[in-house]
Short mmCIF file of C-alpha atoms in Angstrom, two decimals:
data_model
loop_
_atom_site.label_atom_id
_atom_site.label_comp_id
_atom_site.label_asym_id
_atom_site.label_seq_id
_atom_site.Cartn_x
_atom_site.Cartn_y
_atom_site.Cartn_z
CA UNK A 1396 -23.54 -20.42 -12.26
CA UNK A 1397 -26.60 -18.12 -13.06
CA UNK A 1398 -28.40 -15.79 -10.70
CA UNK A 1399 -31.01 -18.36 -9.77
CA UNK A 1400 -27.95 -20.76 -8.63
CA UNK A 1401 -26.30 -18.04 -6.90
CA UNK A 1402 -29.23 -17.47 -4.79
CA UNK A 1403 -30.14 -20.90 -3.89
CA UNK A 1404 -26.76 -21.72 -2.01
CA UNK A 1405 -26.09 -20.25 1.56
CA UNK A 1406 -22.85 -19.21 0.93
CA UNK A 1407 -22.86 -18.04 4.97
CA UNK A 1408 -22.80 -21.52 6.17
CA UNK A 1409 -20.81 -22.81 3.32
CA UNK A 1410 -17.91 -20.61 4.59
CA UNK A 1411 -18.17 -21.64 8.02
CA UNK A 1412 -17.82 -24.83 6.82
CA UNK A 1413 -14.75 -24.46 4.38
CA UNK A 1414 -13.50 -21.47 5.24
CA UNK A 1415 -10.95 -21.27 8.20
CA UNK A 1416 -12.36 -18.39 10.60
CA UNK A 1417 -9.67 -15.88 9.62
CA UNK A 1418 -12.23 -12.44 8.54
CA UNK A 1419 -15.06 -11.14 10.50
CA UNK A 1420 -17.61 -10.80 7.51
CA UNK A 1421 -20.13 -8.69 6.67
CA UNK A 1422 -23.45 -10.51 6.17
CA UNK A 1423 -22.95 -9.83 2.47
CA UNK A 1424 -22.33 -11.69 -0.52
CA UNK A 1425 -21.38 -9.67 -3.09
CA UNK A 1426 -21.26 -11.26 -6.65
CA UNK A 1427 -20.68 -8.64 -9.25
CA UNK A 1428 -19.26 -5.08 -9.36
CA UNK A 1429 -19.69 -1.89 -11.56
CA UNK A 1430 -17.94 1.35 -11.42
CA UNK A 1431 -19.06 2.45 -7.66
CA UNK A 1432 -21.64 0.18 -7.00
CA UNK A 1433 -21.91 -3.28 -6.46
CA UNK A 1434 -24.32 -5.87 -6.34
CA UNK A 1435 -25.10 -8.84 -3.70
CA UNK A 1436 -26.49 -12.45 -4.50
CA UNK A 1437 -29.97 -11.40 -3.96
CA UNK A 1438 -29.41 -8.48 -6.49
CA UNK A 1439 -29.63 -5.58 -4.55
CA UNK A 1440 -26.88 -2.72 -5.55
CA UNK A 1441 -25.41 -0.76 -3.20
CA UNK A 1442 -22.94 2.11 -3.11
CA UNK A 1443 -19.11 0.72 -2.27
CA UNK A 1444 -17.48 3.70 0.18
CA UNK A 1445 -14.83 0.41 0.81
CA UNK A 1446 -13.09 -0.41 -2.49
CA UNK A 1447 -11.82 -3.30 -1.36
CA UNK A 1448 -10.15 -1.43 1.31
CA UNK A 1449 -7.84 1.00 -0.92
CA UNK A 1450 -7.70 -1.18 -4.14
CA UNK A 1451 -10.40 -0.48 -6.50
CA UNK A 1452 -8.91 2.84 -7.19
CA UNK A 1453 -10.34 3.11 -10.88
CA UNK A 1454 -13.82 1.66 -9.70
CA UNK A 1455 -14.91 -2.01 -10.58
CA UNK A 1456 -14.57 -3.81 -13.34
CA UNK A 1457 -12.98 -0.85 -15.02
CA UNK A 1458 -12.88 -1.35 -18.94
CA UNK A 1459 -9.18 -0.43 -19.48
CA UNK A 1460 -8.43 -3.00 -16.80
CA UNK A 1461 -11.25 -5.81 -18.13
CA UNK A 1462 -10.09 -5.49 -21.55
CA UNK A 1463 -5.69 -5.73 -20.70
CA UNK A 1464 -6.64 -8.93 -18.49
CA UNK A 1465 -9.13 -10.52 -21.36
CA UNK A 1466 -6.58 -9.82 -23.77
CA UNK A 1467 -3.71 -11.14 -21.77
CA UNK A 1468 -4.89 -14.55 -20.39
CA UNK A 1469 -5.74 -15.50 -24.09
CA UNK A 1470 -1.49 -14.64 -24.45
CA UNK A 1471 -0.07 -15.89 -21.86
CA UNK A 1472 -0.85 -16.56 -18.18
CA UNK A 1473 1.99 -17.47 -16.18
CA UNK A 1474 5.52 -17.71 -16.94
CA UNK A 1475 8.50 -18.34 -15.00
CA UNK A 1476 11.02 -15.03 -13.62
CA UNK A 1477 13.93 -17.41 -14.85
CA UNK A 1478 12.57 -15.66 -18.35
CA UNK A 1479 11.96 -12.26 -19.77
CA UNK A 1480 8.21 -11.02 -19.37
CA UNK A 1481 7.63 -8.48 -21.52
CA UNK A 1482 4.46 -7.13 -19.38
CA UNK A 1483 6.68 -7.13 -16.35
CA UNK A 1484 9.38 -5.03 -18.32
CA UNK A 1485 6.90 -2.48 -19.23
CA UNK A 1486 5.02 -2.16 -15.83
CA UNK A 1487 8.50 -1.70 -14.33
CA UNK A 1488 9.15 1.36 -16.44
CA UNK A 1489 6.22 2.85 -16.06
CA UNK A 1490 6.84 2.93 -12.90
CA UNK A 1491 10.34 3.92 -13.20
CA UNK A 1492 9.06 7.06 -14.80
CA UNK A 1493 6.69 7.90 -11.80
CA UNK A 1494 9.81 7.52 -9.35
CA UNK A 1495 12.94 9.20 -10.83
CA UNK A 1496 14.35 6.13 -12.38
CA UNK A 1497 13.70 3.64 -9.46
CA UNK A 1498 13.84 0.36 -10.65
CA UNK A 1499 11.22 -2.50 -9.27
CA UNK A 1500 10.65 -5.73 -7.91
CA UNK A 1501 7.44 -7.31 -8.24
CA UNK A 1502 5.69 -9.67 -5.64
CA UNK A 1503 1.97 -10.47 -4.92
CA UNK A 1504 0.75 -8.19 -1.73
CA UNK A 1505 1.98 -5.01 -0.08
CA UNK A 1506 3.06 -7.01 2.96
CA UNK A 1507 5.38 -9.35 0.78
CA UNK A 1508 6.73 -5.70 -0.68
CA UNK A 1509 7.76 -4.68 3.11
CA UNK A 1510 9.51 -8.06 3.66
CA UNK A 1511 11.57 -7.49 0.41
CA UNK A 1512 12.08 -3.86 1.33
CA UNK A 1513 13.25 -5.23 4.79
CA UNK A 1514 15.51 -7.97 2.99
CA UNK A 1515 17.50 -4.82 1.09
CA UNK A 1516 17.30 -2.62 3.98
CA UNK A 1517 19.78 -5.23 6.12
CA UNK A 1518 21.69 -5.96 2.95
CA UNK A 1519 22.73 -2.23 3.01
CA UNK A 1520 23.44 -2.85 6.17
CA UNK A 1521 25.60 -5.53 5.97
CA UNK A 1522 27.40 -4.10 2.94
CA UNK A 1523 27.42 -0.71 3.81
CA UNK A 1524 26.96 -0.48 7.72
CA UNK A 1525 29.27 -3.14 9.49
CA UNK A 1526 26.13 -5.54 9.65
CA UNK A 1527 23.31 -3.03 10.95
CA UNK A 1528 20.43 -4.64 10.93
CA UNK A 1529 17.61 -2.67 13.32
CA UNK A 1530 14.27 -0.69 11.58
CA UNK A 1531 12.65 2.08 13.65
CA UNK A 1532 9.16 2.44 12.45
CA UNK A 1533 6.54 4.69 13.44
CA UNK A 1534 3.81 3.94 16.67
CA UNK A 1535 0.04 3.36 14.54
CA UNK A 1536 2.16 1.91 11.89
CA UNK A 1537 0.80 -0.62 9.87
CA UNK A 1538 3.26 -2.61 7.17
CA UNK A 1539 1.32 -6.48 6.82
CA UNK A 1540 0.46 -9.45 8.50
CA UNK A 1541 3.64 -11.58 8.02
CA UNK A 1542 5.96 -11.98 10.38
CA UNK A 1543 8.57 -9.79 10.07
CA UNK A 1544 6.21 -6.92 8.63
CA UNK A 1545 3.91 -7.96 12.24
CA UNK A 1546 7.30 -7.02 13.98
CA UNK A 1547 7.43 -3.48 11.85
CA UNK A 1548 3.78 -2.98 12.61
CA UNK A 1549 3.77 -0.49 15.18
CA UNK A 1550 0.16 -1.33 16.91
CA UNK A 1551 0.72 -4.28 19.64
CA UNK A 1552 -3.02 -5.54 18.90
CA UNK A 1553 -1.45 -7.13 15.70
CA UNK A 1554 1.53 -8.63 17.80
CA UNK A 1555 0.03 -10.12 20.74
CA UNK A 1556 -1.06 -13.30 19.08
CA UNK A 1557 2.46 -14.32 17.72
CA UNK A 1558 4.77 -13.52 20.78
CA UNK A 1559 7.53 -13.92 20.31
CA UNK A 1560 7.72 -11.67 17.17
CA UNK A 1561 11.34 -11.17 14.93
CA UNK A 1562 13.80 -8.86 17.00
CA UNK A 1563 15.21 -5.85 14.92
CA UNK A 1564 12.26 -3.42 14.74
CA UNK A 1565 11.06 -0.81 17.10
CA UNK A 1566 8.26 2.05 17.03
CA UNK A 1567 8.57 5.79 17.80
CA UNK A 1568 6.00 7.97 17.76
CA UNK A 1569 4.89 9.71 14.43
CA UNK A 1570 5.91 12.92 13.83
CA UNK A 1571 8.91 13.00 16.25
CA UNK A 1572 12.21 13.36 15.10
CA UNK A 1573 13.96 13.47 17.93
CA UNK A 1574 12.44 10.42 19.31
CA UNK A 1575 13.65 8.92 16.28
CA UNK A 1576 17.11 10.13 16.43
CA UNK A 1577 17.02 9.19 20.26
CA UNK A 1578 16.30 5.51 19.00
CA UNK A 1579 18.85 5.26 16.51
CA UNK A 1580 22.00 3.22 17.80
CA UNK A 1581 24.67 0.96 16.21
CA UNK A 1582 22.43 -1.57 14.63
CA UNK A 1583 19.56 0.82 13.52
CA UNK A 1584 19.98 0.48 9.40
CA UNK A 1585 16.72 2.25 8.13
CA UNK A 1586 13.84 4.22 9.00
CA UNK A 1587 10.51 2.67 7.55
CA UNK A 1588 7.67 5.08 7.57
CA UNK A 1589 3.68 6.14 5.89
CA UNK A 1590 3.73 9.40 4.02
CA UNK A 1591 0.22 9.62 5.58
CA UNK A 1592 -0.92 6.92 8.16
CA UNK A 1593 -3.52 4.69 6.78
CA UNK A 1594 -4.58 1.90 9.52
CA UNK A 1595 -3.03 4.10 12.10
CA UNK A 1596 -5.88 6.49 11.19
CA UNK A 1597 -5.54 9.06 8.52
CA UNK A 1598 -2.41 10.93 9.63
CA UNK A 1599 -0.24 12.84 7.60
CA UNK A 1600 3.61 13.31 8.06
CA UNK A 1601 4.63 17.01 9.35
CA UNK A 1602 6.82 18.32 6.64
CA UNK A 1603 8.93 19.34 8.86
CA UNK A 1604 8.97 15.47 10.07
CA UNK A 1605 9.37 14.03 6.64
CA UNK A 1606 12.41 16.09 5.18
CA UNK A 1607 14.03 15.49 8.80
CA UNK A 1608 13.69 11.91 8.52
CA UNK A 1609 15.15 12.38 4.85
CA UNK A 1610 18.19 14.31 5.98
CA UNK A 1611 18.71 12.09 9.21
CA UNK A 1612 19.51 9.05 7.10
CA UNK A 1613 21.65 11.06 5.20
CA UNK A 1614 23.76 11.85 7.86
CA UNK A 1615 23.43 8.78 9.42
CA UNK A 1616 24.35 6.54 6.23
CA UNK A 1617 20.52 5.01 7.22
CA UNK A 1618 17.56 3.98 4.06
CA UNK A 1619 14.82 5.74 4.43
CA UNK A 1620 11.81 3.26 3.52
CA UNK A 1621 8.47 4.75 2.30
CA UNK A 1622 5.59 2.70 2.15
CA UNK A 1623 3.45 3.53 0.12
CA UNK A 1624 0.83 0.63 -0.08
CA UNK A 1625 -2.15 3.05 0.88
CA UNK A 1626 -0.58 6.48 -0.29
CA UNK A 1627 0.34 5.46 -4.03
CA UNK A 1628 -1.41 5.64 -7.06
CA UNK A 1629 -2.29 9.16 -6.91
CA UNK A 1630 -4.41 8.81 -3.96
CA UNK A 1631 -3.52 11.48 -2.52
CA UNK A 1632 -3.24 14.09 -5.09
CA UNK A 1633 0.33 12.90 -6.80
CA UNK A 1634 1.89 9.25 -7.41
CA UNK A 1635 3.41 8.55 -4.68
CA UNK A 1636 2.61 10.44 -1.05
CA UNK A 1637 6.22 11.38 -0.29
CA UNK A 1638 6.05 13.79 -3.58
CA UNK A 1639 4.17 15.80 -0.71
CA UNK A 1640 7.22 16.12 0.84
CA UNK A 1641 10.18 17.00 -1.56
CA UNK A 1642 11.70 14.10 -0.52
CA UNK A 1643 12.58 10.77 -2.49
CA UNK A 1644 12.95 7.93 -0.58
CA UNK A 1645 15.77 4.90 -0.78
CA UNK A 1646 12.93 2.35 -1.22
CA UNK A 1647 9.07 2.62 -2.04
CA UNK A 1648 6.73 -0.25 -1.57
CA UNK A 1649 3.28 -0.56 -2.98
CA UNK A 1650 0.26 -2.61 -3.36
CA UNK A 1651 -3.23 -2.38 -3.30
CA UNK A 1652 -4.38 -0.11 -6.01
CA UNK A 1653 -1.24 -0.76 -8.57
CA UNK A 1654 -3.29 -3.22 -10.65
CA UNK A 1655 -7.12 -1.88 -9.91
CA UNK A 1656 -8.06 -5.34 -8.02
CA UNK A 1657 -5.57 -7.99 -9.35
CA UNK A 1658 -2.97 -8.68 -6.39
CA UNK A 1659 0.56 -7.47 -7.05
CA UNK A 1660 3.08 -5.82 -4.74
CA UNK A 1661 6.00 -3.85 -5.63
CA UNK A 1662 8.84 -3.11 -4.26
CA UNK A 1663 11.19 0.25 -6.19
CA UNK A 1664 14.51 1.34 -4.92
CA UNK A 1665 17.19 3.55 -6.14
CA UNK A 1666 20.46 2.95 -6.82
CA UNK A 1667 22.01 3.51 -3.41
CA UNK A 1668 20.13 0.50 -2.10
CA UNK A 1669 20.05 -1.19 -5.63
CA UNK A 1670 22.14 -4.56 -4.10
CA UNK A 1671 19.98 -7.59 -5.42
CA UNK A 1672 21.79 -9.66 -7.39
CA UNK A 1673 20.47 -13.23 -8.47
CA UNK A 1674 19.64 -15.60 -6.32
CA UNK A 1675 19.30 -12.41 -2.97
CA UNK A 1676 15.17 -12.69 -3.42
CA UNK A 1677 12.87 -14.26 -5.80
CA UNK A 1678 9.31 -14.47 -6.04
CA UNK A 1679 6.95 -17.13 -8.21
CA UNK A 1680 3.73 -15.36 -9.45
CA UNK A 1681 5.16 -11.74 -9.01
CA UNK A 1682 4.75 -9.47 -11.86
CA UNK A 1683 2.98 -11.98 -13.84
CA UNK A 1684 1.73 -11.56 -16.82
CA UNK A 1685 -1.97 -10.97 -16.12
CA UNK A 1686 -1.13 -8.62 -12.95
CA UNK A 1687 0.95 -6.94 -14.73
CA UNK A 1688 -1.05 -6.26 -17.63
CA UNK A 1689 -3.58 -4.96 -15.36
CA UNK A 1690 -0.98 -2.77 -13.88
CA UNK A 1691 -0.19 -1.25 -17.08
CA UNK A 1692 -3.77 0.00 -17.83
CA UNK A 1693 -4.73 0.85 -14.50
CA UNK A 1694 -1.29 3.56 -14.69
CA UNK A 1695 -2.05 4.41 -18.37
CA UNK A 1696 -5.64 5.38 -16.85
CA UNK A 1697 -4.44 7.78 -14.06
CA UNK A 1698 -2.34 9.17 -16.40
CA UNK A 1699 -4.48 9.59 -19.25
CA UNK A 1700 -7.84 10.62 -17.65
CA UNK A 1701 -5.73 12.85 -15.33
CA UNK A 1702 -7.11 11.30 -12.22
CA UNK A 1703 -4.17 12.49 -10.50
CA UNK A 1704 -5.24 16.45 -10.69
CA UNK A 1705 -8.91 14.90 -9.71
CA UNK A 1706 -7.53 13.74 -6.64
CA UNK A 1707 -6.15 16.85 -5.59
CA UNK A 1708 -9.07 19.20 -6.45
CA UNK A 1709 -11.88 16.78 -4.87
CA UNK A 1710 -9.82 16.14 -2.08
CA UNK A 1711 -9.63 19.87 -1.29
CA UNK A 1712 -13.50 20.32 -2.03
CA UNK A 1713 -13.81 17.73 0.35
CA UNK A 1714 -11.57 18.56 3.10
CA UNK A 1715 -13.41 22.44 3.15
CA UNK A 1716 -16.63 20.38 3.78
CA UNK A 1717 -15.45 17.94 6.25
CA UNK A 1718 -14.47 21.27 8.04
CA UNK A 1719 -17.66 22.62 7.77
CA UNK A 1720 -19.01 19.61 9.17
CA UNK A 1721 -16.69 19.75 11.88
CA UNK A 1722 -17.70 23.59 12.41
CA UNK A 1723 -20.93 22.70 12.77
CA UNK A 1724 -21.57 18.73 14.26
CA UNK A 1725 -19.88 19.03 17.87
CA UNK A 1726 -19.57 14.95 17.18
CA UNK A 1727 -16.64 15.18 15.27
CA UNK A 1728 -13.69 17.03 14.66
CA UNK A 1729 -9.82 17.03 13.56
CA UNK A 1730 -10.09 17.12 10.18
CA UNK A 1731 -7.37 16.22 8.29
CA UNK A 1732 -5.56 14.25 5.04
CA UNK A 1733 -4.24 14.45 1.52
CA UNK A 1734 -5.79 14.49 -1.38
CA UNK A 1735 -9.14 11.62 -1.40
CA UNK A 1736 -7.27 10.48 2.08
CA UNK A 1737 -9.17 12.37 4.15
CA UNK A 1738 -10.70 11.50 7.89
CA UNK A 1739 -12.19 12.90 10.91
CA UNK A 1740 -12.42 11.72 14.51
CA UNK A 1741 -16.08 10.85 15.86
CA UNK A 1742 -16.40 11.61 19.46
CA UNK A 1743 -17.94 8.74 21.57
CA UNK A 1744 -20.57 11.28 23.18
CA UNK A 1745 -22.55 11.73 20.59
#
């Protein structure tokens, strides 16, 4: 369809029309993406401070990522996980290396990550735990829209709607241990948790928090879950946000940026919680070829362009200057992240 198409079609009432009433939209049609900016069907460019909410983490349309997706999809598209997928294999150890060895499960979203994180998390229990079951998560928590990951969610606005939710979550609040060892009973099998809070609004862990969550599960024979859907792929300064920490989780999740815009989830554990065995959990389209391929460059690009080390130094440029800010605007202040996750609060008395 050319520009001149494009243009011609309202694409607003089109939507209403077709479109079940799920987002509340922008009035924006955006039709083609560069780098940072992006362009809208009348062809005027703007400056994206959204990345596709957390996903665009090399920019748009990044070459590395263009070129491993044109190349693939003239190789193969789709195949089957009841065969070996060579793109999948390699994805899954370059991950591997990031994570000390953790070994990964593919799916399409972070949300279908947290279900299969969940999933291991109660076969541990079962196995290992006399059938615990139970997930404390954090209040401001936010872990996907499906059911069960609604249920881990710890912000009731996301609940209310599907009452009655899955039993065998509840929320603490972040950053208290002993709230969390107060809620831990019988049936509690893992503690699910957000190196630094993303929906819940920019929050990092206390250190102090993190490592006692670590040793906690430890000495209660609990997995410690880490999802890190917002906090991976060097985001925040490293790979992963609990490298912050000296800690390593039981079992990482992640989505968003993993393959620079094309959706995959993954799902890495170690080999205390590595009990999948065939037929456990399956997926169709995770780890496909073309997600996967995109995967692979998008990593190869951190890595290689150092992007990681850029992280860390902008985000420390720019936390000085949100201080500043906050120094000198009485409108906002608490400033706070890691790395490029960085936030403020803005007063309502402006």
């Amino acid at each position: 369809m050319t520009t001149t198409e494009t243009n011609k079609r309202d694409w607003v009432a089109l939507e209403h029309k077709y479109y079940q009433g799920t987002f509340k939209r922008q009035p924006l049609t955006l039709v083609r993406g560069e780098g940072t900016r992006v362009w809208d069907s009348d062809g005027k460019v703007y400056l994206d401070f959204v990345a596709g909410i957390a996903v665009n983490v090399l920019g748009h349309c990044h070459p590395a990522i263009v070129q491993a997706v044109q190349h693939q999809v003239t190789q193969l598209v789709h195949v089957s996980n009841l065969y070996y997928n060579i793109r999948q294999i390699e994805l899954a150890e370059l991950l591997g290396q990031q994570s000390n060895g953790m070994r990964s499960f593919f799916s399409n979203s972070g949300a279908e990550a947290n279900e299969g994180a969940i999933k291991l998390a109660r076969k541990f229990g079962r196995v290992h735990h006399n059938g615990a079951y139970e997930i404390i998560s954090m209040e401001r928590s936010f872990h996907g829209r499906t059911l069960a990951t609604t249920a881990a969610t710890g912000q009731a606005s996301y609940q209310a709607t599907w009452v009655p939710i899955p039993d065998g979550f509840k929320q603490v609040p972040y950053n208290d241990l002993e709230a969390l060892k107060a809620a831990t009973s019988e049936k509690t099998i893992g503690v699910l948790l957000e190196a630094v809070q993303g929906e819940g609004g920019i929050w990092p862990g206390d250190k102090e928090f993190i490592q006692g969550v670590r040793q906690w599960c430890d000495e209660q024979n609990l997995v410690m879950i880490c999802d890190e859907v917002q906090t991976g792929m060097g985001r925040t300064g490293k790979f992963f946000g609990w490298e912050h920490y000296e800690v390593v989780p039981d079992i990482v999740t992640m989505a968003k940026g993993l393959a620079g815009g094309v959706p995959i989830g993954a799902m890495l554990t170690g080999p205390r919680t590595d009990l999948f065995v065939p037929g456990d959990h399956g997926t169709t389209f995770g780890g496909n070829p073309i997600a996967s391929a995109a995967g692979i460059a998008t990593i190869q690009t951190i890595v290689d362009e150092d992007l990681l080390e850029n992280a860390a130094r902008m985000g420390a440029y720019w936390h000085t200057k949100l201080e500043a800010f906050c120094e000198k605007y009485h409108f906002i202040d608490s400033p706070r992240g890691l790395g490029l996750m960085q936030a403020v609060n803005v007063k309502h008395e402006l």
